[in-house]
């Protein structure tokens, strides 16, 4: 999913007891390395969790990416 600050992301309609997820990819679009030290959620409404989280901290070289899923249940 593409995250644009201030714009919401929508999960598909999810029946009670079911799960849905969105995959997020973080890409270093620069040419220098960057450090990813933490991935967190503002989970004020509850029900969301990070699944398949990558091992952190992690260095992403220029053009490299990492991904993780956010699950709603």
CSV table of N, CA and C in Angstrom, one decimal:
chain,number,residue,atom,x,y,z
A,1,UNK,N,0.8,-1.2,0.0
A,1,UNK,CA,0.0,0.0,0.0
A,1,UNK,C,0.9,1.2,0.0
A,2,UNK,N,0.4,2.3,-0.7
A,2,UNK,CA,1.2,3.5,-0.7
A,2,UNK,C,0.6,4.4,0.4
A,3,UNK,N,1.5,4.9,1.2
A,3,UNK,CA,1.0,5.8,2.3
A,3,UNK,C,1.3,7.2,1.9
A,4,UNK,N,0.3,8.1,2.0
A,4,UNK,CA,0.4,9.5,1.7
A,4,UNK,C,0.0,10.2,3.0
A,5,UNK,N,0.8,11.0,3.6
A,5,UNK,CA,0.5,11.6,4.9
A,5,UNK,C,-0.9,12.3,4.8
A,6,UNK,N,-1.7,12.1,5.8
A,6,UNK,CA,-3.0,12.7,5.8
A,6,UNK,C,-4.1,12.0,5.1
A,7,UNK,N,-3.8,11.0,4.3
A,7,UNK,CA,-4.8,10.2,3.5
A,7,UNK,C,-5.0,8.9,4.2
A,8,UNK,N,-6.3,8.5,4.4
A,8,UNK,CA,-6.5,7.2,5.0
A,8,UNK,C,-6.3,6.0,4.1
A,9,UNK,N,-6.0,4.9,4.7
A,9,UNK,CA,-6.0,3.6,3.9
A,9,UNK,C,-7.2,2.8,4.4
A,10,UNK,N,-7.7,2.0,3.4
A,10,UNK,CA,-8.9,1.3,3.7
A,10,UNK,C,-8.7,-0.2,3.6
A,11,UNK,N,-9.1,-0.9,4.6
A,11,UNK,CA,-9.1,-2.4,4.6
A,11,UNK,C,-10.4,-2.8,4.0
A,12,UNK,N,-10.5,-4.0,3.3
A,12,UNK,CA,-11.7,-4.5,2.8
A,12,UNK,C,-12.7,-4.8,3.9
A,13,UNK,N,-14.0,-4.8,3.6
A,13,UNK,CA,-15.0,-5.2,4.6
A,13,UNK,C,-14.6,-6.5,5.2
A,14,UNK,N,-14.7,-6.6,6.5
A,14,UNK,CA,-14.2,-7.8,7.2
A,14,UNK,C,-15.3,-8.2,8.2
A,15,UNK,N,-15.8,-9.5,8.0
A,15,UNK,CA,-16.8,-10.0,8.9
A,15,UNK,C,-16.3,-10.3,10.3
A,16,UNK,N,-17.1,-10.3,11.3
A,16,UNK,CA,-16.7,-10.6,12.6
A,16,UNK,C,-16.1,-12.0,12.7
A,17,UNK,N,-14.9,-12.0,13.3
A,17,UNK,CA,-14.2,-13.3,13.4
A,17,UNK,C,-13.3,-13.6,12.2
A,18,UNK,N,-13.3,-12.7,11.2
A,18,UNK,CA,-12.4,-12.9,10.0
A,18,UNK,C,-11.3,-11.9,10.1
A,19,UNK,N,-10.3,-12.0,9.2
A,19,UNK,CA,-9.1,-11.2,9.2
A,19,UNK,C,-8.9,-10.6,7.8
A,20,UNK,N,-8.4,-9.5,7.7
A,20,UNK,CA,-7.9,-8.9,6.4
A,20,UNK,C,-6.6,-8.2,6.6
A,21,UNK,N,-5.8,-8.1,5.6
A,21,UNK,CA,-4.5,-7.5,5.7
A,21,UNK,C,-4.1,-6.7,4.5
A,22,UNK,N,-3.2,-5.8,4.8
A,22,UNK,CA,-2.6,-5.0,3.7
A,22,UNK,C,-1.1,-5.1,3.8
A,23,UNK,N,-0.4,-5.3,2.7
A,23,UNK,CA,1.0,-5.4,2.7
A,23,UNK,C,1.6,-4.0,2.4
A,24,UNK,N,2.6,-3.6,3.2
A,24,UNK,CA,3.3,-2.4,3.1
A,24,UNK,C,4.7,-2.6,2.7
A,25,UNK,N,5.2,-1.8,1.8
A,25,UNK,CA,6.6,-1.9,1.4
A,25,UNK,C,7.3,-0.6,1.7
A,26,UNK,N,8.4,-0.6,2.4
A,26,UNK,CA,9.2,0.6,2.6
A,26,UNK,C,10.4,0.5,1.7
A,27,UNK,N,10.5,1.5,0.8
A,27,UNK,CA,11.6,1.6,-0.2
A,27,UNK,C,12.5,2.8,0.1
A,28,UNK,N,13.8,2.5,0.1
A,28,UNK,CA,14.8,3.6,0.1
A,28,UNK,C,15.0,4.1,-1.3
A,29,UNK,N,14.4,5.2,-1.7
A,29,UNK,CA,14.5,5.7,-3.0
A,29,UNK,C,15.7,6.5,-3.3
A,30,UNK,N,16.5,6.7,-2.2
A,30,UNK,CA,17.8,7.4,-2.4
A,30,UNK,C,18.9,6.6,-2.8
A,31,UNK,N,20.1,7.1,-2.8
A,31,UNK,CA,21.3,6.4,-3.2
A,31,UNK,C,22.2,6.0,-2.0
A,32,UNK,N,21.9,6.6,-0.9
A,32,UNK,CA,22.7,6.3,0.3
A,32,UNK,C,21.9,5.3,1.2
A,33,UNK,N,22.6,4.6,2.1
A,33,UNK,CA,21.9,3.7,3.0
A,33,UNK,C,21.2,4.4,4.1
A,34,UNK,N,20.1,3.8,4.6
A,34,UNK,CA,19.4,4.4,5.7
A,34,UNK,C,19.1,3.3,6.7
A,35,UNK,N,18.9,3.6,7.9
A,35,UNK,CA,18.6,2.7,9.0
A,35,UNK,C,17.1,2.7,9.4
A,36,UNK,N,16.5,1.6,9.4
A,36,UNK,CA,15.1,1.4,9.9
A,36,UNK,C,15.2,0.8,11.2
A,37,UNK,N,14.8,1.5,12.3
A,37,UNK,CA,15.0,1.0,13.6
A,37,UNK,C,13.7,0.5,14.2
A,38,UNK,N,12.6,1.0,13.7
A,38,UNK,CA,11.3,0.6,14.3
A,38,UNK,C,10.1,0.8,13.4
A,39,UNK,N,9.2,-0.1,13.4
A,39,UNK,CA,7.9,0.0,12.7
A,39,UNK,C,6.8,-0.1,13.7
A,40,UNK,N,6.0,0.9,13.8
A,40,UNK,CA,4.9,1.0,14.8
A,40,UNK,C,3.6,1.4,14.2
A,41,UNK,N,2.5,1.1,14.9
A,41,UNK,CA,1.2,1.5,14.5
A,41,UNK,C,0.6,2.5,15.5
A,42,UNK,N,-0.2,3.5,15.0
A,42,UNK,CA,-1.0,4.3,15.9
A,42,UNK,C,-2.3,3.5,16.0
A,43,UNK,N,-2.4,2.7,17.0
A,43,UNK,CA,-3.5,1.7,17.0
A,43,UNK,C,-4.6,2.2,18.0
A,44,UNK,N,-4.9,3.5,17.9
A,44,UNK,CA,-5.9,4.0,18.9
A,44,UNK,C,-7.3,3.4,18.8
A,45,UNK,N,-7.6,2.8,17.7
A,45,UNK,CA,-8.9,2.2,17.6
A,45,UNK,C,-8.9,0.7,17.8
A,46,UNK,N,-7.7,0.1,18.0
A,46,UNK,CA,-7.5,-1.3,18.3
A,46,UNK,C,-7.8,-2.2,17.1
A,47,UNK,N,-7.5,-3.5,17.2
A,47,UNK,CA,-7.8,-4.5,16.2
A,47,UNK,C,-6.7,-4.6,15.1
A,48,UNK,N,-5.7,-3.8,15.1
A,48,UNK,CA,-4.7,-3.8,14.1
A,48,UNK,C,-3.4,-4.4,14.7
A,49,UNK,N,-2.6,-5.1,13.9
A,49,UNK,CA,-1.3,-5.6,14.4
A,49,UNK,C,-0.4,-5.7,13.2
A,50,UNK,N,0.9,-5.8,13.5
A,50,UNK,CA,1.9,-6.0,12.4
A,50,UNK,C,2.2,-7.4,12.4
A,51,UNK,N,2.1,-8.0,11.2
A,51,UNK,CA,2.5,-9.4,11.0
A,51,UNK,C,3.7,-9.5,10.1
A,52,UNK,N,4.3,-10.6,10.1
A,52,UNK,CA,5.5,-10.8,9.3
A,52,UNK,C,6.5,-9.6,9.3
A,53,UNK,N,6.7,-9.1,10.5
A,53,UNK,CA,7.6,-8.0,10.7
A,53,UNK,C,9.0,-8.4,10.4
A,54,UNK,N,9.7,-7.6,9.7
A,54,UNK,CA,11.1,-7.9,9.4
A,54,UNK,C,12.0,-7.7,10.7
A,55,UNK,N,13.1,-8.4,10.7
A,55,UNK,CA,14.1,-8.2,11.8
A,55,UNK,C,14.6,-6.7,11.8
A,56,UNK,N,14.5,-6.1,12.9
A,56,UNK,CA,15.0,-4.7,13.0
A,56,UNK,C,16.0,-4.6,14.1
A,57,UNK,N,17.0,-3.7,14.1
A,57,UNK,CA,17.2,-2.6,13.1
A,57,UNK,C,17.7,-3.3,11.8
A,58,UNK,N,17.5,-2.5,10.7
A,58,UNK,CA,17.9,-3.0,9.4
A,58,UNK,C,18.4,-1.9,8.6
A,59,UNK,N,19.4,-2.1,7.8
A,59,UNK,CA,20.0,-1.1,6.9
A,59,UNK,C,19.4,-1.4,5.5
A,60,UNK,N,18.8,-0.4,4.9
A,60,UNK,CA,18.4,-0.5,3.5
A,60,UNK,C,19.3,0.4,2.7
A,61,UNK,N,20.0,-0.3,1.7
A,61,UNK,CA,20.8,0.4,0.8
A,61,UNK,C,20.0,1.1,-0.2
A,62,UNK,N,20.6,2.0,-1.0
A,62,UNK,CA,19.8,2.7,-2.0
A,62,UNK,C,19.1,1.8,-2.9
A,63,UNK,N,17.8,2.0,-3.1
A,63,UNK,CA,17.0,1.2,-4.0
A,63,UNK,C,16.4,-0.1,-3.3
A,64,UNK,N,16.9,-0.4,-2.1
A,64,UNK,CA,16.4,-1.6,-1.4
A,64,UNK,C,15.1,-1.4,-0.8
A,65,UNK,N,14.4,-2.5,-0.5
A,65,UNK,CA,13.0,-2.4,0.1
A,65,UNK,C,12.9,-3.5,1.2
A,66,UNK,N,11.9,-3.3,2.1
A,66,UNK,CA,11.5,-4.3,3.0
A,66,UNK,C,10.0,-4.2,3.1
A,67,UNK,N,9.3,-5.3,3.5
A,67,UNK,CA,7.9,-5.3,3.5
A,67,UNK,C,7.4,-5.9,4.8
A,68,UNK,N,6.1,-5.6,5.1
A,68,UNK,CA,5.4,-6.2,6.3
A,68,UNK,C,3.9,-6.1,6.0
A,69,UNK,N,3.2,-6.9,6.8
A,69,UNK,CA,1.7,-6.9,6.7
A,69,UNK,C,1.1,-6.2,7.9
A,70,UNK,N,0.1,-5.5,7.7
A,70,UNK,CA,-0.8,-5.0,8.8
A,70,UNK,C,-2.1,-5.7,8.7
A,71,UNK,N,-2.4,-6.4,9.8
A,71,UNK,CA,-3.6,-7.2,9.9
A,71,UNK,C,-4.7,-6.6,10.7
A,72,UNK,N,-5.9,-6.7,10.3
A,72,UNK,CA,-7.1,-6.2,11.1
A,72,UNK,C,-7.9,-7.5,11.4
A,73,UNK,N,-8.2,-7.7,12.7
A,73,UNK,CA,-9.0,-8.8,13.1
A,73,UNK,C,-9.9,-8.4,14.2
